[in-house]
Amino acid sequence: MTFEELAWEFAEVFEGLDVDSINEMLAKNVPLETLKFFNQYAHDFGEAEGVQGETLGRLPNLMLIGYILRVLEERLIPDSDES
């Protein structure tokens, strides 16, 4: 599976989840410290770049989606050391 295919699959699954399911997925896959980091970093970065309004509020979510995709990709790629 390519990274692009993985991203599309993730997007399809993600759009079908309700808020409680999304929160459960985050709790199971993203450490609380990481959630706090992304929230603060995205806020600081957005303000420094002049991002405002709803876009600034959504920036942490966008970064989290990228992080989760990367975590999923790492889980699906066989470890070359095991070969």
C-alpha positions in Angstrom: 0.0 0.0 0.0 1.4 3.4 -1.0 1.3 6.4 1.3 -1.3 8.0 -0.9 -3.5 4.9 -0.7 -3.1 4.8 3.0 -4.1 8.5 3.3 -7.2 8.0 1.2 -8.2 4.9 3.2 -7.7 6.9 6.4 -9.8 9.8 5.2 -12.6 7.5 4.3 -12.6 5.8 7.7 -12.1 9.1 9.5 -15.1 10.8 7.9 -17.4 8.0 9.1 -16.4 8.4 12.7 -18.4 10.4 15.3 -16.7 12.7 17.8 -16.6 10.0 20.5 -15.0 7.5 18.2 -12.4 10.1 17.0 -11.6 10.9 20.7 -11.2 7.2 21.4 -8.9 6.7 18.4 -6.8 9.6 19.5 -6.6 8.3 23.1 -5.4 4.9 21.9 -2.9 6.1 19.4 -1.5 9.5 20.5 0.1 10.1 23.8 -1.5 13.0 25.8 1.9 14.9 25.7 1.9 14.6 21.9 -1.6 16.1 21.7 -0.6 19.0 24.0 2.5 19.5 21.9 0.6 19.7 18.6 -2.0 22.0 20.1 0.6 24.5 21.4 3.0 24.2 18.4 0.2 24.7 15.9 -1.1 27.7 17.8 2.3 29.3 18.1 3.1 28.6 14.4 -0.2 29.8 13.2 0.0 33.0 15.1 3.6 33.6 13.9 2.4 33.1 10.3 -0.6 35.3 10.6 -3.2 32.5 10.5 -6.5 33.5 12.1 -10.0 32.4 12.9 -11.2 28.9 12.2 -8.1 28.1 10.2 -6.0 28.7 13.3 -8.3 26.5 15.4 -8.1 23.7 12.8 -4.3 23.7 12.4 -3.7 21.3 15.3 -6.1 18.8 13.8 -4.4 19.0 10.4 -1.0 18.3 12.1 -2.5 15.5 14.1 -3.8 13.8 11.0 -0.4 13.9 9.4 1.1 12.4 12.6 -1.5 9.6 12.7 -0.9 8.8 9.1 2.8 8.6 9.8 2.2 6.3 12.8 -0.1 4.1 10.6 2.5 4.0 7.8 5.2 2.9 10.2 3.0 0.1 11.6 2.2 -1.2 8.1 5.8 -1.0 6.7 7.7 -4.3 7.6 10.8 -3.7 9.6 13.8 -4.2 7.3 15.8 -5.4 10.3 13.5 -8.4 10.7 14.3 -9.7 7.1 
